[in-house]
Backbone atoms as SQL, in Angstrom:
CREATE TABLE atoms (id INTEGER PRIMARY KEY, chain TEXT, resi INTEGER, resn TEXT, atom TEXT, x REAL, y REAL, z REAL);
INSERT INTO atoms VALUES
  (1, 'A', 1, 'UNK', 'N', 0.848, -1.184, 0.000),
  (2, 'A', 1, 'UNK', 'CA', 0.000, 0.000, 0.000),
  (3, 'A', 1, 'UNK', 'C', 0.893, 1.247, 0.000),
  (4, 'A', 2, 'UNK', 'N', 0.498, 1.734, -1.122),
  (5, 'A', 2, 'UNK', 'CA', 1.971, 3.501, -1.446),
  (6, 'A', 2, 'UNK', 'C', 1.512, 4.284, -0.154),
  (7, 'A', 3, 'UNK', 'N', 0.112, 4.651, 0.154),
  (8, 'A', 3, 'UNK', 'CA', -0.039, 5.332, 1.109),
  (9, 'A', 3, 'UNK', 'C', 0.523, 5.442, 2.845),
  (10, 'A', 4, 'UNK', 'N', 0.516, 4.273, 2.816),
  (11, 'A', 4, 'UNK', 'CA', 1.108, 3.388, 3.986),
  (12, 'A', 4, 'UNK', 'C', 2.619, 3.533, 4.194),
  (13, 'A', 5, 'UNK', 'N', 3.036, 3.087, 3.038),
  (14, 'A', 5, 'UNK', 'CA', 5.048, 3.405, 2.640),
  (15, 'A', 5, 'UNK', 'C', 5.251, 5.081, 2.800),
  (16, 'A', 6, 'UNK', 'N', 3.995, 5.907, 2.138),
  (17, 'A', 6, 'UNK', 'CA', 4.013, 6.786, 2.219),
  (18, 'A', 6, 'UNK', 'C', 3.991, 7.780, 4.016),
  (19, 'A', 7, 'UNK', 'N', 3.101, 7.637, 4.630),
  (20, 'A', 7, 'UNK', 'CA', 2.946, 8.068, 5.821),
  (21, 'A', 7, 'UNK', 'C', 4.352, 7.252, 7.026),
  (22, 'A', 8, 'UNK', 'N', 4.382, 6.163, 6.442),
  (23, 'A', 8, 'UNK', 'CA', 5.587, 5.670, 7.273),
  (24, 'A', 8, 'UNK', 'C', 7.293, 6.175, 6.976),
  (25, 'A', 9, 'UNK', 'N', 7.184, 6.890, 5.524),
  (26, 'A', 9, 'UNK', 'CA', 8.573, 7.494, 5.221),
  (27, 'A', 9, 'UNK', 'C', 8.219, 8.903, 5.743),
  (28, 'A', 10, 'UNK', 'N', 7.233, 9.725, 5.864),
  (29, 'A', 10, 'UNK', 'CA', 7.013, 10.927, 6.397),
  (30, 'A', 10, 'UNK', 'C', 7.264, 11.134, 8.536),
  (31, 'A', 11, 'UNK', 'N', 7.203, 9.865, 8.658),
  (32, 'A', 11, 'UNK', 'CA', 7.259, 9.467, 10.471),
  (33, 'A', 11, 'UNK', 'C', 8.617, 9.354, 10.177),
  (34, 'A', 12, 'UNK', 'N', 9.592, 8.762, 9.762),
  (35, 'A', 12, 'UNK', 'CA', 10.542, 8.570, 9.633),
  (36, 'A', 12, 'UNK', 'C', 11.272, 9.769, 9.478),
  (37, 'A', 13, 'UNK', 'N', 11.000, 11.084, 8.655),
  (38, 'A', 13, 'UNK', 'CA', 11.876, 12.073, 8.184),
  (39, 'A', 13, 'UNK', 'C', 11.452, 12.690, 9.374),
  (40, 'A', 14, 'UNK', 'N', 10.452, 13.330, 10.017),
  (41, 'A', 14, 'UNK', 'CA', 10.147, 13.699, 10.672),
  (42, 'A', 14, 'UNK', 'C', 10.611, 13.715, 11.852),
  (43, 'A', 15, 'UNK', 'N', 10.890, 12.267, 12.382),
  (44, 'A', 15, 'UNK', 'CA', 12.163, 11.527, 13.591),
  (45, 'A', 15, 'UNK', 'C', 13.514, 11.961, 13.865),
  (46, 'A', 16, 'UNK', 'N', 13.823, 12.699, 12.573),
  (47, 'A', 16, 'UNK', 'CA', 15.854, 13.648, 12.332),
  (48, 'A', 16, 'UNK', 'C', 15.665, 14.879, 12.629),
  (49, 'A', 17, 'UNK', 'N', 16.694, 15.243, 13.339),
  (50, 'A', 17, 'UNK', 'CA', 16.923, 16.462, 13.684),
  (51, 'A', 17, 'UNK', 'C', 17.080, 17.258, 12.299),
  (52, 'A', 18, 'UNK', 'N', 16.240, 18.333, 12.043),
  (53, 'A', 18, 'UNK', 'CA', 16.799, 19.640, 11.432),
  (54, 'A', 18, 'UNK', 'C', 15.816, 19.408, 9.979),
  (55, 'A', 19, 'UNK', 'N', 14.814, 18.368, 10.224),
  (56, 'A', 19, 'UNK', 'CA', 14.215, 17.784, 9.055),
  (57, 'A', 19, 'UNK', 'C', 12.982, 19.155, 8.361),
  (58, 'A', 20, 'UNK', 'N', 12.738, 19.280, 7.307),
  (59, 'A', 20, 'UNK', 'CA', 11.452, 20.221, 7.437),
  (60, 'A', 20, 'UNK', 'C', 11.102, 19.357, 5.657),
  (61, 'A', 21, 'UNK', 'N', 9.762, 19.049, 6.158),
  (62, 'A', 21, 'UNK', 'CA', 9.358, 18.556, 4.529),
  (63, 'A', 21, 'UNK', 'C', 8.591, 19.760, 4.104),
  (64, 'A', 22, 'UNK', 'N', 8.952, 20.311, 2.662),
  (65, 'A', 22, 'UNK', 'CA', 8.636, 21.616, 1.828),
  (66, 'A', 22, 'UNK', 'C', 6.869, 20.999, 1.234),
  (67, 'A', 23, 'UNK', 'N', 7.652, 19.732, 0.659),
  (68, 'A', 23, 'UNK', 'CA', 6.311, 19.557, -0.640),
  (69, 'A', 23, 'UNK', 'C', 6.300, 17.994, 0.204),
  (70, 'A', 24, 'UNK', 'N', 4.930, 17.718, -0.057),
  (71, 'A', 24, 'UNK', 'CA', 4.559, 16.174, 0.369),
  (72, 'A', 24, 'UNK', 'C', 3.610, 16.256, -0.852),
  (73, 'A', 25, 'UNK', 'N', 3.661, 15.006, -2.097),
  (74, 'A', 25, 'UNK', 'CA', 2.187, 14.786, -2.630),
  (75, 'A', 25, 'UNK', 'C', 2.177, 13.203, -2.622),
  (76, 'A', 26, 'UNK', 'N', 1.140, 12.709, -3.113),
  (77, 'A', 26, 'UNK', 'CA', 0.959, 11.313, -2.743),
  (78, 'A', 26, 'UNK', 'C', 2.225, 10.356, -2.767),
  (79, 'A', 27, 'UNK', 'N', 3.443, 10.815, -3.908),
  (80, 'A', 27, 'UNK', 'CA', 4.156, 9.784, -4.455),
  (81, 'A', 27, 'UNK', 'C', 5.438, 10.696, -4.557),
  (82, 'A', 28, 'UNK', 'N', 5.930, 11.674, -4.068),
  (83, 'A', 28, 'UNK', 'CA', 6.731, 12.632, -3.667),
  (84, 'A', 28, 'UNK', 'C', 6.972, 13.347, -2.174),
  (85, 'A', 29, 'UNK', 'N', 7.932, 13.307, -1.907),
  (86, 'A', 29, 'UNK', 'CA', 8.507, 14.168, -0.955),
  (87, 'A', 29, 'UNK', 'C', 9.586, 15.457, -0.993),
  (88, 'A', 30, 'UNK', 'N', 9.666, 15.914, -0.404),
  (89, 'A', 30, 'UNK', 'CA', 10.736, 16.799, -0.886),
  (90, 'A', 30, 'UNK', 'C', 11.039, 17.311, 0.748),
  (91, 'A', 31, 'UNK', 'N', 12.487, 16.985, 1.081),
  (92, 'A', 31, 'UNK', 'CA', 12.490, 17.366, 2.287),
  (93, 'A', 31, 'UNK', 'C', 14.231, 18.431, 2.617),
  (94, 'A', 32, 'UNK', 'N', 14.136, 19.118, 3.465),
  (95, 'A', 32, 'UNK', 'CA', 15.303, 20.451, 3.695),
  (96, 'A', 32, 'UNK', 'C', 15.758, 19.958, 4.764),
  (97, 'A', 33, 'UNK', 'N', 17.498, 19.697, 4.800),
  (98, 'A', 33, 'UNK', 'CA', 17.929, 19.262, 6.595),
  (99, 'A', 33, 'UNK', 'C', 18.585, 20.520, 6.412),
  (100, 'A', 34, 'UNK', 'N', 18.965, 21.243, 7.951),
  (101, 'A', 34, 'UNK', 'CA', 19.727, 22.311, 8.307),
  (102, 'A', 34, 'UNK', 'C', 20.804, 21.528, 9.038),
  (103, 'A', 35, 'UNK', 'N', 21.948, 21.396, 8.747),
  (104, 'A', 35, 'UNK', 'CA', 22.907, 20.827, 9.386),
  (105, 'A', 35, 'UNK', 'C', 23.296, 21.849, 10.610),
  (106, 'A', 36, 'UNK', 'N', 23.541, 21.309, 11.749),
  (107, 'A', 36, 'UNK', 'CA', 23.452, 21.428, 13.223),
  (108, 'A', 36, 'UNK', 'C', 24.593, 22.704, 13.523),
  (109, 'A', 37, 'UNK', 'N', 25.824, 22.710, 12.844),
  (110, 'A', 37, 'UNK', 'CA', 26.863, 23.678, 13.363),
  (111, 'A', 37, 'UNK', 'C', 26.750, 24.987, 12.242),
  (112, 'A', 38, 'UNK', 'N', 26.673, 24.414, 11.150),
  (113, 'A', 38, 'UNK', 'CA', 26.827, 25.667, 10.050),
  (114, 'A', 38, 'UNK', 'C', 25.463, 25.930, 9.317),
  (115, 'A', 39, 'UNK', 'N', 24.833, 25.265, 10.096),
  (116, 'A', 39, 'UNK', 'CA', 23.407, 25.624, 9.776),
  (117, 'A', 39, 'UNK', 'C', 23.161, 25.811, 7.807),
  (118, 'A', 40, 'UNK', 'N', 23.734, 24.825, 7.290),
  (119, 'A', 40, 'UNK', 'CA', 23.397, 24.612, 5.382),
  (120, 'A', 40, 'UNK', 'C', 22.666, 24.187, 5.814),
  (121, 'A', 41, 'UNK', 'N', 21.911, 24.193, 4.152),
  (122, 'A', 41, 'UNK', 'CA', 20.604, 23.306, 4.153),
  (123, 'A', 41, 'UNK', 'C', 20.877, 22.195, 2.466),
  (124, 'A', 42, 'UNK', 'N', 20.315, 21.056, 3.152),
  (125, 'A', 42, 'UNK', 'CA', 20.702, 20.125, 2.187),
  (126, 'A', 42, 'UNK', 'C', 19.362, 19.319, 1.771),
  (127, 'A', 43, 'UNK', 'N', 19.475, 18.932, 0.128),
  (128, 'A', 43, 'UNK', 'CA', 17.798, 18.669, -0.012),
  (129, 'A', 43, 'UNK', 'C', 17.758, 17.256, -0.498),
  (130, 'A', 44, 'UNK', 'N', 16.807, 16.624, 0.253),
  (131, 'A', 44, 'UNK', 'CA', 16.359, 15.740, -0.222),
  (132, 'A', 44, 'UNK', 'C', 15.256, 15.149, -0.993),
  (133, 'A', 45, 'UNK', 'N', 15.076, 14.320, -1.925),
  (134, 'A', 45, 'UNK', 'CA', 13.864, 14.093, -2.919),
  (135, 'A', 45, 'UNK', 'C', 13.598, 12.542, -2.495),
  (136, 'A', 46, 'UNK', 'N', 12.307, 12.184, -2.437),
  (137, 'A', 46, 'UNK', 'CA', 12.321, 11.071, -2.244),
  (138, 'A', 46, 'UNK', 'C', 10.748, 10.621, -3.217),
  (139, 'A', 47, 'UNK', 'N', 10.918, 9.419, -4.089),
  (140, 'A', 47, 'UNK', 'CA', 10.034, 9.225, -5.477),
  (141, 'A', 47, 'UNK', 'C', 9.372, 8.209, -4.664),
  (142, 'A', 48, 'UNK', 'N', 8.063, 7.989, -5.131),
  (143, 'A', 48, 'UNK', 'CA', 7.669, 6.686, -3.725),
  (144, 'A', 48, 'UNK', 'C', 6.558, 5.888, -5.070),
  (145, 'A', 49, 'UNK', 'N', 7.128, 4.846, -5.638),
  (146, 'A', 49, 'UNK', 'CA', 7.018, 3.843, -6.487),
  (147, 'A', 49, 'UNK', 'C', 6.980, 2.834, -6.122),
  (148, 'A', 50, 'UNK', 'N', 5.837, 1.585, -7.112),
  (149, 'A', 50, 'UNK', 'CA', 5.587, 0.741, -6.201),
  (150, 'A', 50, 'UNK', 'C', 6.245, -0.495, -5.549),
  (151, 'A', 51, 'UNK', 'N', 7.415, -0.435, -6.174),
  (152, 'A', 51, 'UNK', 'CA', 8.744, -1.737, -5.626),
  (153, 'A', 51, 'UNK', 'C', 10.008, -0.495, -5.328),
  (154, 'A', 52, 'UNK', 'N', 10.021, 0.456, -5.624),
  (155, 'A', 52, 'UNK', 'CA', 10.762, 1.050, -4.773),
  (156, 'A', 52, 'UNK', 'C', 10.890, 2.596, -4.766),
  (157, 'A', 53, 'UNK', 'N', 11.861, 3.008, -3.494),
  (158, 'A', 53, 'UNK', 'CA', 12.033, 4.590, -3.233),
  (159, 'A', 53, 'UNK', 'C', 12.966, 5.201, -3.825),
  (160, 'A', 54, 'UNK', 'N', 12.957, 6.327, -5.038),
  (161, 'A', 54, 'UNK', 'CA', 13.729, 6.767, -5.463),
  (162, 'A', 54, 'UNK', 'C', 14.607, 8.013, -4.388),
  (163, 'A', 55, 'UNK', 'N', 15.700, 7.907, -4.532),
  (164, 'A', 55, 'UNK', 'CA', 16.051, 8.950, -3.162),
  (165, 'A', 55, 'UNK', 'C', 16.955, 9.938, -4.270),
  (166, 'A', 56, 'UNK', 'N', 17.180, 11.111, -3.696),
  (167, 'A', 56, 'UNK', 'CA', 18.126, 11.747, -4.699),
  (168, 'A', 56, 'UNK', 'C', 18.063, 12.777, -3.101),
  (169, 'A', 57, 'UNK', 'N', 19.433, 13.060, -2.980),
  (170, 'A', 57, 'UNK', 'CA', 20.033, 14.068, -1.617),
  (171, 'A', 57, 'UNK', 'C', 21.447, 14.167, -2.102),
  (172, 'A', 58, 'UNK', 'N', 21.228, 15.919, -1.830),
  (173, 'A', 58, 'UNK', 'CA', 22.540, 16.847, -2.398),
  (174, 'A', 58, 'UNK', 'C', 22.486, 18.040, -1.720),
  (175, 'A', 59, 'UNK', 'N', 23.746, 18.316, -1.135),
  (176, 'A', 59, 'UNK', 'CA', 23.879, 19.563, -0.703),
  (177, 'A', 59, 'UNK', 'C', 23.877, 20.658, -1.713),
  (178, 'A', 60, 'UNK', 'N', 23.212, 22.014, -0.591),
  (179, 'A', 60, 'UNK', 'CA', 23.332, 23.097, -1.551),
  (180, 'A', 60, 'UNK', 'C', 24.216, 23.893, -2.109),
  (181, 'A', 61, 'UNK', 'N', 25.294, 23.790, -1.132),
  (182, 'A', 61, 'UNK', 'CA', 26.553, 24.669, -1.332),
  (183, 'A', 61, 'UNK', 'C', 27.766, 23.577, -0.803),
  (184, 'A', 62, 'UNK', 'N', 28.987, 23.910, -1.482),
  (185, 'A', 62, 'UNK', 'CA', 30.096, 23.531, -1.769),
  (186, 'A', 62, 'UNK', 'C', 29.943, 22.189, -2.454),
  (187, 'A', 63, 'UNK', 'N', 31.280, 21.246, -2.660),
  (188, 'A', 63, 'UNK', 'CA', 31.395, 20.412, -3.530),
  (189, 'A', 63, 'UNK', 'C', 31.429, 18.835, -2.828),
  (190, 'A', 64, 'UNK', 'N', 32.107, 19.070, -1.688),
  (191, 'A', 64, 'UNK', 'CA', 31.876, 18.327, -0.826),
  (192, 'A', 64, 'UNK', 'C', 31.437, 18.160, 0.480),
  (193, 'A', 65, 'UNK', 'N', 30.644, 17.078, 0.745),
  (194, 'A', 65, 'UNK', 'CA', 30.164, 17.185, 1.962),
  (195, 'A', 65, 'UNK', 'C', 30.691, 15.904, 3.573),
  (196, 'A', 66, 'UNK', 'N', 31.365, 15.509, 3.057),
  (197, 'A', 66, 'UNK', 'CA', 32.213, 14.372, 3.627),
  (198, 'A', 66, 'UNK', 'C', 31.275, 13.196, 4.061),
  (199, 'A', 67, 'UNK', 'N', 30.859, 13.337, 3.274),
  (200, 'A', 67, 'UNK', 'CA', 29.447, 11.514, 3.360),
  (201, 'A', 67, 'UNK', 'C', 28.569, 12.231, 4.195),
  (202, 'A', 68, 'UNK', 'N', 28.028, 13.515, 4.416),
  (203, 'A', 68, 'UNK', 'CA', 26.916, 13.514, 4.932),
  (204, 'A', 68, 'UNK', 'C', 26.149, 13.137, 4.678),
  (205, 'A', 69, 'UNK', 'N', 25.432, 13.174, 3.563),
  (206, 'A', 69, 'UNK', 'CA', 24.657, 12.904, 2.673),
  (207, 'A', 69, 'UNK', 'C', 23.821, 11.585, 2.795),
  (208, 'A', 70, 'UNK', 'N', 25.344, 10.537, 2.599),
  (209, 'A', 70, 'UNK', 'CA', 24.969, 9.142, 2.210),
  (210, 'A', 70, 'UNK', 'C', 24.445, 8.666, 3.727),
  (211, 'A', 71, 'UNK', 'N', 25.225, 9.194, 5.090),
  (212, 'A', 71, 'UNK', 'CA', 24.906, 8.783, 6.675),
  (213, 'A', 71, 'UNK', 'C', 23.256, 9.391, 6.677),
  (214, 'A', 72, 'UNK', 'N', 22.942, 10.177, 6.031),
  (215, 'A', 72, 'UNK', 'CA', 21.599, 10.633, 6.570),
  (216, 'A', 72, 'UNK', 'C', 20.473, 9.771, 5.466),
  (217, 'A', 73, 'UNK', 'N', 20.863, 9.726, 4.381),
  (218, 'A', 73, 'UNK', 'CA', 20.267, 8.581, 3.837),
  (219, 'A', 73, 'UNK', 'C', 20.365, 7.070, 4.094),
  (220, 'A', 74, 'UNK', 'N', 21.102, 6.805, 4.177),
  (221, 'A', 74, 'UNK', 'CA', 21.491, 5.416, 5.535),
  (222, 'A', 74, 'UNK', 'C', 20.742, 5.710, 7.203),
  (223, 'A', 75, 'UNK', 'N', 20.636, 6.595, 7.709),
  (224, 'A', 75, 'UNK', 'CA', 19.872, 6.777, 8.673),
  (225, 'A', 75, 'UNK', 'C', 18.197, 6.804, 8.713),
  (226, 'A', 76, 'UNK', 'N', 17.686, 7.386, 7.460),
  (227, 'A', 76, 'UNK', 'CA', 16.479, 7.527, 7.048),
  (228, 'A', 76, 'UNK', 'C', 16.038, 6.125, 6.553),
  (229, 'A', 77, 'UNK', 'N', 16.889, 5.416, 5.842),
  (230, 'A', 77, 'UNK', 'CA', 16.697, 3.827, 5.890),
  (231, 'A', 77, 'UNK', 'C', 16.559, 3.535, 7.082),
  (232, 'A', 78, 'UNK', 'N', 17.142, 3.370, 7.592),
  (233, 'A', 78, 'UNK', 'CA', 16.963, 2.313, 8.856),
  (234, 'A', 78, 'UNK', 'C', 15.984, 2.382, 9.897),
  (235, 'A', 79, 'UNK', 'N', 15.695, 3.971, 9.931),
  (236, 'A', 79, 'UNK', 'CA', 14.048, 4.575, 10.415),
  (237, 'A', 79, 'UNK', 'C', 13.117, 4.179, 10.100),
  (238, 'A', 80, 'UNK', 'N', 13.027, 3.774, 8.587),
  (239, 'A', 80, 'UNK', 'CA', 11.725, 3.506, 7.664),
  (240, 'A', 80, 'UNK', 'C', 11.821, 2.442, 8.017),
  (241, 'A', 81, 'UNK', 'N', 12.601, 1.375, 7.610),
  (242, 'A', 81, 'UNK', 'CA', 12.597, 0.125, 7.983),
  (243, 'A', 81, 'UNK', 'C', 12.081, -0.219, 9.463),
  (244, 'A', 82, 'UNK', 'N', 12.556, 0.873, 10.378),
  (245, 'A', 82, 'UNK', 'CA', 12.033, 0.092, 11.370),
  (246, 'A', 82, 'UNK', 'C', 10.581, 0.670, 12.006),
  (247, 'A', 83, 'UNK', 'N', 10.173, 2.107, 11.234),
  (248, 'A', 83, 'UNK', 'CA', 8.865, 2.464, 11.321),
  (249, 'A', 83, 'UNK', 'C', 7.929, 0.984, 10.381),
  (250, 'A', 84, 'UNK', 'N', 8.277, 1.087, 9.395),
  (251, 'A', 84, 'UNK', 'CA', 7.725, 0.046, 8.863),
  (252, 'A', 84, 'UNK', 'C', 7.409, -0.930, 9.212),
  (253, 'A', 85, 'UNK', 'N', 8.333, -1.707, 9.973),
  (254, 'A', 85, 'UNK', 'CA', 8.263, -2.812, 10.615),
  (255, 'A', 85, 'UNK', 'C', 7.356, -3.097, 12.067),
  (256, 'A', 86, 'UNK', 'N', 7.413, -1.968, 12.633),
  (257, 'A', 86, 'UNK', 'CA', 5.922, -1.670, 13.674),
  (258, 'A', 86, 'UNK', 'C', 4.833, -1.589, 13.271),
  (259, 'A', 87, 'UNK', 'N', 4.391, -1.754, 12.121),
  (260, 'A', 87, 'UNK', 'CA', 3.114, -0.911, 11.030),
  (261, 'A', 87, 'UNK', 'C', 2.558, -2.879, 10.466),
  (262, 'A', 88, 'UNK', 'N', 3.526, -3.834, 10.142),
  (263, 'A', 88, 'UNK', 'CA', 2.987, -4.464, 9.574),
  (264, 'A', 88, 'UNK', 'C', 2.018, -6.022, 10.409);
């Protein structure tokens, strides 16, 4: 059920510090982290299809971000997964 994957990836983003979702539509997310010391903001997209989540997260400024990126998408996994896993 997308709706279900859906409301359970929104509990999940919601759960991180510095999270703010811009756009929510049925099968889209679009979410802004403010990182904690230098206060950037880094964006995440998330596609919600029916065998799987398209993720796309990129900072806004400079070139590198030293795996932030990939730890907060690895973190947001493991949320969903385990929001998910209370749900079924």
């Amino acid at each position: 059920d997308l709706e279900l994957v859906r409301e359970n990836l929104k509990k999940a983003v919601q759960s991180m510090p510095g999270a703010t979702i811009r756009t929510a539509t049925p099968d889209y997310l679009h979410v802004v982290y403010q990182t904690p010391l230098m206060h950037f903001h880094d964006d995440v997209e998330l596609l919600i299809e029916p065998a799987v989540i398209q993720v796309r997260s990129i900072s806004r400024f400079g070139y590198g971000d030293h795996g932030v990126n990939r730890a907060r998408v690895e973190q947001l996994r493991s949320k969903f997964e385990a929001q998910f896993a209370t749900t079924e």
